[in-house]
Coordinates of C-alpha atoms in Angstrom, one line a residue:
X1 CA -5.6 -1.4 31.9
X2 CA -8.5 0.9 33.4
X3 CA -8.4 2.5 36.6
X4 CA -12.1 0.5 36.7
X5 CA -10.2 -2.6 35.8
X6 CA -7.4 -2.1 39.2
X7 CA -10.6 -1.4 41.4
X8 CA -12.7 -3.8 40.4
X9 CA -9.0 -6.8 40.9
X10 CA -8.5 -5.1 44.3
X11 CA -11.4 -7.7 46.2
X12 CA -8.8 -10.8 44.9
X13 CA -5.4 -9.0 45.2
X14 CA -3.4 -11.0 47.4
X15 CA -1.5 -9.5 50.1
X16 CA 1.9 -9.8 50.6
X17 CA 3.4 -10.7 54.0
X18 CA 6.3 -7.6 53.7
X19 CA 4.5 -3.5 53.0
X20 CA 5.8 -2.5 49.8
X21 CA 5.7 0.8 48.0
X22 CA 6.9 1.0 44.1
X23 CA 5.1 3.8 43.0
X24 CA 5.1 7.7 43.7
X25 CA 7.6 7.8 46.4
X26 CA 11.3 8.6 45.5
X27 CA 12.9 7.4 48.9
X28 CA 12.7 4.4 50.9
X29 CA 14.2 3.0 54.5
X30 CA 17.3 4.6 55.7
X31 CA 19.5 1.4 56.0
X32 CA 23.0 3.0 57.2
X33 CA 24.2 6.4 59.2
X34 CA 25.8 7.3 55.7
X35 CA 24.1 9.7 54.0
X36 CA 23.3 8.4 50.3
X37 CA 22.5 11.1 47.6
X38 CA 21.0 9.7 44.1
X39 CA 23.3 10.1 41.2
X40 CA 22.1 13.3 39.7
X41 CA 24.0 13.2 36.4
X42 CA 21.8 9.6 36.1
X43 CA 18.9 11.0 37.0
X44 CA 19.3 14.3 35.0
X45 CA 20.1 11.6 32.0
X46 CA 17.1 9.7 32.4
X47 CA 15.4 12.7 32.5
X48 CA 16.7 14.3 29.5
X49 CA 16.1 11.3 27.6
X50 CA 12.2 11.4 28.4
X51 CA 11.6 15.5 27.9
X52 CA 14.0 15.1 24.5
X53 CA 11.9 11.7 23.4
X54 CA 15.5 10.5 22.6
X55 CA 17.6 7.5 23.4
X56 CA 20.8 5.7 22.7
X57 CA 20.9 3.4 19.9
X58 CA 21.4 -0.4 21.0
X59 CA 23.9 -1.6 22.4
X60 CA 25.9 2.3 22.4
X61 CA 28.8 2.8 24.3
X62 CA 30.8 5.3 25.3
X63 CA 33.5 3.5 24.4
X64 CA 32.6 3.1 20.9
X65 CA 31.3 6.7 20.6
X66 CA 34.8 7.6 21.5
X67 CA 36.5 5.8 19.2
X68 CA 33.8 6.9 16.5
X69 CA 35.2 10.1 17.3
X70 CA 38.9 9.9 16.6
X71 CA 38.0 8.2 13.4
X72 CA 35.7 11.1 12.1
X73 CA 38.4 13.8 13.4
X74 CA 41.7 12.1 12.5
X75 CA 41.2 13.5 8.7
X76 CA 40.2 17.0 10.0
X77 CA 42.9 17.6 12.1
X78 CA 46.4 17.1 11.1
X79 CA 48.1 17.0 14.7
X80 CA 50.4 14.3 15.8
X81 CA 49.6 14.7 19.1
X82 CA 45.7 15.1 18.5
X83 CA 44.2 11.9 19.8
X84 CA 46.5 12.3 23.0
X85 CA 44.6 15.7 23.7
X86 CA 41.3 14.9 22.3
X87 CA 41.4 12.3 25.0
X88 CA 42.6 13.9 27.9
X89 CA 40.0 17.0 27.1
X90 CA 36.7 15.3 26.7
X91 CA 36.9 11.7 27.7
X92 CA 39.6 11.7 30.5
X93 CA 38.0 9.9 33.9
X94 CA 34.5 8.6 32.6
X95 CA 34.3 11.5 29.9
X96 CA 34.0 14.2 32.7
X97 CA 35.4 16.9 29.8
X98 CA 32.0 15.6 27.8
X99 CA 29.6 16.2 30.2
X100 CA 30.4 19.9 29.9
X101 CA 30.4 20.3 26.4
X102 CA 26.5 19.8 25.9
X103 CA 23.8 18.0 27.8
X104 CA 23.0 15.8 25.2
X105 CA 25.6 13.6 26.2
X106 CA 24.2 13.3 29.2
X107 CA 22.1 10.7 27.4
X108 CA 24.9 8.5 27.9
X109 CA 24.0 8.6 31.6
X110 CA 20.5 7.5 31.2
X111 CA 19.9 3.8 32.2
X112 CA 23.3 4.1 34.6
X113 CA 21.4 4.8 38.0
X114 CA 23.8 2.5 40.6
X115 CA 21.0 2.6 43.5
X116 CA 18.1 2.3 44.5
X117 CA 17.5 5.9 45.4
X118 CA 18.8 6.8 42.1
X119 CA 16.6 4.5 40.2
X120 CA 13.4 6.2 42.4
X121 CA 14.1 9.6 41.8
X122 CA 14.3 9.1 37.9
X123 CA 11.3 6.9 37.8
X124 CA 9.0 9.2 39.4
X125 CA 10.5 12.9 38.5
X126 CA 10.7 11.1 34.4
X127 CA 6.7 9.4 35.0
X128 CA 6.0 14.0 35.2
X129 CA 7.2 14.3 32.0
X130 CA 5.7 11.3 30.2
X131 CA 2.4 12.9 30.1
X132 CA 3.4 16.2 28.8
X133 CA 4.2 17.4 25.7
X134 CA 8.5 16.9 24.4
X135 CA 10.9 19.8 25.3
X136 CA 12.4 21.6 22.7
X137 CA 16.5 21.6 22.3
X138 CA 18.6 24.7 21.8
X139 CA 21.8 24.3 20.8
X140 CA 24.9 24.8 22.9
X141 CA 26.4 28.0 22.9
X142 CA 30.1 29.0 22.2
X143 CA 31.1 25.5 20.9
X144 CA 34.5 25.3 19.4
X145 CA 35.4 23.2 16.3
X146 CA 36.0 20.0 18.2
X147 CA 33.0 20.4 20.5
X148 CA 30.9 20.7 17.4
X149 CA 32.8 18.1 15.7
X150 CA 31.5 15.3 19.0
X151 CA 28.0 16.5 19.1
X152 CA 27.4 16.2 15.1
X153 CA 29.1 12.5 15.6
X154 CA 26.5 11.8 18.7
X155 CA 23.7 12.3 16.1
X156 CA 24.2 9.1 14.6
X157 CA 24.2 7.6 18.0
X158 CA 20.8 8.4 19.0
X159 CA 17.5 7.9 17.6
X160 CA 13.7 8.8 18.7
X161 CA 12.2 7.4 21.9
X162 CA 8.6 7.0 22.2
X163 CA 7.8 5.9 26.2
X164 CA 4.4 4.9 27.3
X165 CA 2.9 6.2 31.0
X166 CA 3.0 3.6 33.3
X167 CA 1.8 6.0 36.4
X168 CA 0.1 9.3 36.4
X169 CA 0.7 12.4 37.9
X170 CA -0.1 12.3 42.0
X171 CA 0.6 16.1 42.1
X172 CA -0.5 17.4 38.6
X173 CA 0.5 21.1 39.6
X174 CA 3.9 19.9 40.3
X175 CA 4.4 17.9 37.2
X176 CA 3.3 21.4 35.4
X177 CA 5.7 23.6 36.3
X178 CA 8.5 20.9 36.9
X179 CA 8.1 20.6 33.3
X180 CA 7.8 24.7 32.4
X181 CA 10.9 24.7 34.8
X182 CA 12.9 22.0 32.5
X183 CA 11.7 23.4 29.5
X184 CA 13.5 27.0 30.6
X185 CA 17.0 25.2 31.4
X186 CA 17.0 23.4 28.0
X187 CA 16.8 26.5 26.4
X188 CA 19.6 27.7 28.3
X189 CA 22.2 24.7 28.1
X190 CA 24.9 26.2 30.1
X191 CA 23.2 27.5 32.8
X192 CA 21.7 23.7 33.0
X193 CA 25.1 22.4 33.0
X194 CA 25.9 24.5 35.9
X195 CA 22.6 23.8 37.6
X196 CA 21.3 20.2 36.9
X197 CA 22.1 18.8 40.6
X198 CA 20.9 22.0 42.2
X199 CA 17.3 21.3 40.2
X200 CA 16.9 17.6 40.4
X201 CA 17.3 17.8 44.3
X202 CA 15.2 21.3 44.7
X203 CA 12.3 19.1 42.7
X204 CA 13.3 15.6 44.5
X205 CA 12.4 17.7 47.7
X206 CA 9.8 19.9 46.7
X207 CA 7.8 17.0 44.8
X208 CA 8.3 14.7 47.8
X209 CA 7.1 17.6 50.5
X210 CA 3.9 18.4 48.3
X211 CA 3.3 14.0 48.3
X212 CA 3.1 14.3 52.1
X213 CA 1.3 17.4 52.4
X214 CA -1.5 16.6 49.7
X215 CA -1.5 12.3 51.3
X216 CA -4.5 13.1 53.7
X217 CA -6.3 14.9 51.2
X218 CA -7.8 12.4 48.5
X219 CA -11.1 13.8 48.2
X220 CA -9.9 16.6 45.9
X221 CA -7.3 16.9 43.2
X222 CA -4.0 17.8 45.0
X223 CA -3.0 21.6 45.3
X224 CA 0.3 23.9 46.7
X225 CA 0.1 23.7 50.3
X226 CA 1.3 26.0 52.5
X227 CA 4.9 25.2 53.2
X228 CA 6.9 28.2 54.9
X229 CA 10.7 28.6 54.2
X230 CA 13.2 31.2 55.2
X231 CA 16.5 32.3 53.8
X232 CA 19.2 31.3 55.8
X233 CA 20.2 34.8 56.5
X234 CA 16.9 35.3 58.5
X235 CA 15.9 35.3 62.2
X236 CA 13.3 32.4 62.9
X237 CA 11.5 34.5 65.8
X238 CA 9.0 33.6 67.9
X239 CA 6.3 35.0 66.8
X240 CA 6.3 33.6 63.4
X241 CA 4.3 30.6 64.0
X242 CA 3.7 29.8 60.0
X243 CA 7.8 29.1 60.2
X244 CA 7.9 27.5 63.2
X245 CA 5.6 25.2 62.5
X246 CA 6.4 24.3 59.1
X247 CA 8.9 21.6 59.8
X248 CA 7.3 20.3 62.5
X249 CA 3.8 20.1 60.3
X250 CA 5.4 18.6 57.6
X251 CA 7.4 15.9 59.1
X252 CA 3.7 14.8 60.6
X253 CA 2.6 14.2 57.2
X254 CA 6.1 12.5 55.8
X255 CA 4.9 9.8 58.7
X256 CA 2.2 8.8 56.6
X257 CA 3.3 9.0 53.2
X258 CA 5.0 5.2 53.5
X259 CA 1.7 3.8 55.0
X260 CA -0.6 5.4 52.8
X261 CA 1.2 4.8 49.7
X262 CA 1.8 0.7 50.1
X263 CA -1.9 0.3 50.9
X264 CA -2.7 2.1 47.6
X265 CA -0.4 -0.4 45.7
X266 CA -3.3 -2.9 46.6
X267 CA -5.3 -0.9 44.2
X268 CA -3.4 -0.9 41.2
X269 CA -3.0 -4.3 40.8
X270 CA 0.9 -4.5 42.2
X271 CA 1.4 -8.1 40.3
X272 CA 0.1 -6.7 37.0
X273 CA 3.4 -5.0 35.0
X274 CA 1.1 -4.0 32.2
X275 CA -1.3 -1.5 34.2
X276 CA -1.3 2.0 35.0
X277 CA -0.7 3.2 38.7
X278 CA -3.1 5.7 39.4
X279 CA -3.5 8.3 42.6
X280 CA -5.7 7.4 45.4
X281 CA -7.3 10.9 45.1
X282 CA -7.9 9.8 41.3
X283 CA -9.3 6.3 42.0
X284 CA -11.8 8.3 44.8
X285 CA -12.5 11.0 41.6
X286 CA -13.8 7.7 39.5
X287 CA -15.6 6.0 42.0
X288 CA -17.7 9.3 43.0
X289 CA -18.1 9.8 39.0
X290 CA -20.1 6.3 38.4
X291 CA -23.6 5.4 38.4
X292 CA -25.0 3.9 41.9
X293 CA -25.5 0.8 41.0
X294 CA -21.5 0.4 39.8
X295 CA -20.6 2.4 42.8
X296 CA -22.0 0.0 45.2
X297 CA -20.2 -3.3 43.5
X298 CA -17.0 -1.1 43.5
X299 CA -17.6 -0.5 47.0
X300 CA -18.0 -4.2 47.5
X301 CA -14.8 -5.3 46.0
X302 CA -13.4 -2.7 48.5
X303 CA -14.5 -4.4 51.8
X304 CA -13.9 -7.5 50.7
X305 CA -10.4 -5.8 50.7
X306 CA -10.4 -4.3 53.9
X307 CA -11.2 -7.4 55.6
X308 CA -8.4 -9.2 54.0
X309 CA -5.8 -6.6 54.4
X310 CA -6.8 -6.1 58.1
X311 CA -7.0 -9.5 59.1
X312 CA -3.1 -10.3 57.1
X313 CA -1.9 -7.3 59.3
X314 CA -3.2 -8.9 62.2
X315 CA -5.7 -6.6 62.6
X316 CA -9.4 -7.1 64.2
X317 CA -12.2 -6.3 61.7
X318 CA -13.1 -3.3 61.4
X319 CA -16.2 -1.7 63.6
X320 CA -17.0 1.4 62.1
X321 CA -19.3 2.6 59.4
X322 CA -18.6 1.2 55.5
X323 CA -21.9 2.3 54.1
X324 CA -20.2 5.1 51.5
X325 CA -16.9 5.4 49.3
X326 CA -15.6 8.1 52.1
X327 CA -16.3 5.5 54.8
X328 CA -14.1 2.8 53.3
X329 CA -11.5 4.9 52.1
X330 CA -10.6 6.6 55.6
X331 CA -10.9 2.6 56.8
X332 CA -8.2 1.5 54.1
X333 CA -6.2 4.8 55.2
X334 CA -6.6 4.3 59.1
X335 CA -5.8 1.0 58.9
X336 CA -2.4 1.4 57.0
X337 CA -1.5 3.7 59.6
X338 CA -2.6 1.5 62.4
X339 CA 0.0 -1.2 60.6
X340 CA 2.8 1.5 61.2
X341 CA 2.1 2.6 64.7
X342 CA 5.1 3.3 66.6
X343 CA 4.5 0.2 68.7
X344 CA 5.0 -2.1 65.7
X345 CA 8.1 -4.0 63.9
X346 CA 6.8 -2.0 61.0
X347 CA 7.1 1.4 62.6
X348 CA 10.9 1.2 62.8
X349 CA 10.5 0.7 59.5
X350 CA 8.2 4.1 58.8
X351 CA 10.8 6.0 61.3
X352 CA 13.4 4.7 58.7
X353 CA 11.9 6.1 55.8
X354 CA 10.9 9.6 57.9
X355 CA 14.4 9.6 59.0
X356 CA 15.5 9.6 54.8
X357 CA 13.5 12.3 53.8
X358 CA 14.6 14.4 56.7
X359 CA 18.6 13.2 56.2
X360 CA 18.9 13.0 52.6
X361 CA 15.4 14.9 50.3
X362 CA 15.5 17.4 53.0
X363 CA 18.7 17.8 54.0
X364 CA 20.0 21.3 52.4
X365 CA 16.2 22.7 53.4
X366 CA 16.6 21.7 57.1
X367 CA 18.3 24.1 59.9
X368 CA 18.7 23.8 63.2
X369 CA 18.3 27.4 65.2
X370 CA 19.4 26.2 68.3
X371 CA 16.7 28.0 70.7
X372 CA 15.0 28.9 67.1
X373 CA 14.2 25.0 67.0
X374 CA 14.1 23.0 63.1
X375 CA 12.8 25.6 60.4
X376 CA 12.7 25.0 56.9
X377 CA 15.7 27.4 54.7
X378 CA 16.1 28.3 51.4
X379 CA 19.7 29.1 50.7
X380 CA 21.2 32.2 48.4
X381 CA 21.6 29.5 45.3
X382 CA 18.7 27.6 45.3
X383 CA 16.6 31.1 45.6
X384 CA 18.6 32.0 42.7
X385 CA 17.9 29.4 40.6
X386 CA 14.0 29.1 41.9
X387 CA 13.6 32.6 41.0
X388 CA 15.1 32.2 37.6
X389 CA 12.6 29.1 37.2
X390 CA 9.4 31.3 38.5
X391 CA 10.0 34.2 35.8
X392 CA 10.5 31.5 33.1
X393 CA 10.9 32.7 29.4
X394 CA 10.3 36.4 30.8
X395 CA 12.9 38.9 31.1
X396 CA 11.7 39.8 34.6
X397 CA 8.5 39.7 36.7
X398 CA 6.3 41.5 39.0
X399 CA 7.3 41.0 42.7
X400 CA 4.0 39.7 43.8
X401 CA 3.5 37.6 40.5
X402 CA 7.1 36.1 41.6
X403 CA 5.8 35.2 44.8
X404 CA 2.7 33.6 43.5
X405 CA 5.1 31.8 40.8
X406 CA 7.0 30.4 44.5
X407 CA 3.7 29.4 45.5
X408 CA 2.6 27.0 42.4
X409 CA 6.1 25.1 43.1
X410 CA 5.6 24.7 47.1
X411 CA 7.8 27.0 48.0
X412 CA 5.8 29.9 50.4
X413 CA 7.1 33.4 52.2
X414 CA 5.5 35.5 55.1
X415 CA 5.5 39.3 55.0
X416 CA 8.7 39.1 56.8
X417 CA 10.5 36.7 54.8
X418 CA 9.3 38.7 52.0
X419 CA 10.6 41.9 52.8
X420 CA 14.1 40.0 53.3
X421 CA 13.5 38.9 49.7
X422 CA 13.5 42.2 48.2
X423 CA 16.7 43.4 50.1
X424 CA 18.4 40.3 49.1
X425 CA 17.8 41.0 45.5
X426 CA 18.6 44.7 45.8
X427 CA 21.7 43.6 47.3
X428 CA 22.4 40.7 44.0
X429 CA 21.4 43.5 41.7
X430 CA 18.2 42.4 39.8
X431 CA 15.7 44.2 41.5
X432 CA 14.3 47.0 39.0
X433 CA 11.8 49.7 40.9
X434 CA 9.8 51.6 38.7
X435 CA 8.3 53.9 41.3
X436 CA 7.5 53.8 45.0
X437 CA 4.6 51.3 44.6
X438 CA 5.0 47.6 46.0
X439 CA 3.3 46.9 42.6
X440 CA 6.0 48.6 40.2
X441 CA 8.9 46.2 41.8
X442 CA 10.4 43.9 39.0
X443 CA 12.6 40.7 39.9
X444 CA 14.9 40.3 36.5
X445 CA 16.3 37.0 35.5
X446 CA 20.2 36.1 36.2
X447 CA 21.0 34.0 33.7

């Protein structure tokens, strides 16, 4: 269905006594002290699954893939003691050995998210890739004759996969490069072996920090925000307000990310399985794109809304200004917010779902300084791998194009930060100077 068919539903939508969000957000509530981190070989599964536009065949196991292959290799390999090692190589404690050999059988893995914040991150990193085009496979490098042997079985065990979107993009730019950035490690199977968990959480976090900083901006098409990291080698001095600040600015905007987004669930029909989800900024886009006359019986639909929503929340009606799409937008926003206050049952709730982000997405991008206060870090090997990501299919890149690269994934640097970046590549050993120039500095790939 339309995004004029979830607007026009929104004036009868009924609302539901608990605040729900089911779409765009890849955490929830923080429910216990222990720190919960989605499976990433499920989520890289599911993943893989969508960019490949492959699936398992029905009612596939791993069990009977298994035994599929000690049939097929039993007349190739004359070896009493074959099926003894076959087994303890590549299917010894839930196929761990298997998992190495290619990433294809991480398809295996898809569907096999065991919680909640597994099933979220998959859902919404996967709904990126559903609008963009399939990602080419390159084979494995260095198989032997066994590993080659399991991967031609697999063949027969999979078959094509054609999804359907359910929810576009929120943050379009993300969903770009997150899908250049996938594209790279499946050309480059090993290195995405080695660096699958590293890139789902560098995404789960970067995605869900560009949700918070774009939330409060729905009257344009979401954009990179400024978000200011440092290595973790660096000093977070005083005078660096953009890093100082970061943290501090962007757990502001995490606050409303839960509000915003279960008032926007309103206006995508949330009982309706068979609609799409769309953006608030997007559902702001089409109203300002219609005729007047449309406009105002839109607009209608939306205080007839409001009123309801307010007065379920326990909320008096609302006294300012409704006379234009802008007005009765920031009312729908305000008042989701105004449901979350700090005073409220359901602000322990939001302070739940803040306290997630900043315990679990965030956690390996959070340092404490001590007298430096919270700043945002990026460690040695995520650099490594973002950098890798940023030059792409290129051998190496131009310093200041590699910064820009940084900037389209979320990921920003100030002078001083990136003056430490250059002596921490000097010091890896892919930093190519082809004169004295800032402009002739080249970063080179690693992998």
């Amino acid at each position: 269905m339309s995004i004029k068919e979830n607007l026009k539903a929104a004036a009868e939508v009924e609302i539901k006594d608990r605040n729900l969000v089911n779409n765009f957000l890849t955490f929830r509530q923080k429910r216990s002290e222990r720190i919960i981190e989605p499976d990433f070989m499920a989520v890289a599964g599911e993943l893989l699954s969508i960019a490949w536009r492959k699936s398992l065949n029905k009612r596939v196991s791993l069990e009977k893939f298994t035994e599929a292959c000690m049939e097929r290799l039993a007349s190739k390999v004359a070896d009493d003691e074959f099926e003894s090692l076959l087994r303890h190589m590549y299917f010894k404690d839930d196929a761990e050995g298997l998992f190495q050999v290619s990433p294809e059988f991480m398809l295996f893995k898809d569907g096999m998210a065991s919680s909640g914040n597994t099933r979220h991150v998959g859902t919404v990193l996967g709904n990126m890739l559903l609008s963009r085009p399939a990602v080419k496979q390159s084979a494995p490098e260095s198989l032997n004759f066994l590993e080659a042997e399991l991967l031609a079985e697999f063949q027969s065990f999979v078959s094509e996969l054609s999804p359907t979107v359910t929810t576009e993009d929120y943050l379009p730019f993300i969903g770009d490069v997150f899908a250049e950035d996938l594209d790279l490690l499946c050309r480059h199977p090993g290195y995405m072996m080695h660096n699958l968990k590293a890139f789902v959480g560098l995404y789960n976090f970067l995605y869900s920090a560009q949700l918070a900083m774009n939330i409060r901006s729905w009257r344009q098409e979401p954009s990179s925000k400024p978000l200011y990291f440092i290595m973790d080698t660096e000093r977070a001095s005083g005078e660096r307000t953009y890093v100082r600040e970061a943290l501090s600015s962007l757990i502001d905007c995490v606050r409303d990310l839960f509000p915003v987004l279960s008032a926007l669930e309103y206006l995508n029909q949330p009982d309706n399985k068979k609609v799409i989800r769309y953006p608030l900024w997007k559902h702001y886009y089409y109203i300002q794109s219609l005729p007047a006359n449309e406009i105002n019986e839109i607009n209608s639909g939306l205080k007839k809304f409001l009123e309801k929503y307010r007065n379920a929340r326990g909320r008096d009606p609302w006294g300012g200004e409704l006379n234009t799409t802008e007005d009765i937008f920031k009312a729908i926003t305000k008042t989701a917010k105004e449901v979350f206050n700090q005073s409220s049952n359901q602000g322990t709730v939001n302070r739940k779902v803040v306290a997630s982000f900043e315990t679990e997405v965030a956690r390996h991008f959070i340092q404490n300084r001590k007298r430096g206060g919270r700043v945002l870090i990026m460690n040695q090997d995520y650099l490594l791998l973002l950098t890798n990501l940023a030059i792409g299919s290129r051998d190496k890149l131009q310093y200041q194009k590699l910064i820009e690269e940084f900037r389209r994934r979320g990921v920003w640097f100030d002078q001083q930060s990136q003056q430490a970046l250059i002596e921490f590549y000097e010091r890896v050993g892919n930093l190519e100077r082809m004169s004295d120039s800032g402009d002739a500095v080249y970063v080179r790939k690693t992998i």
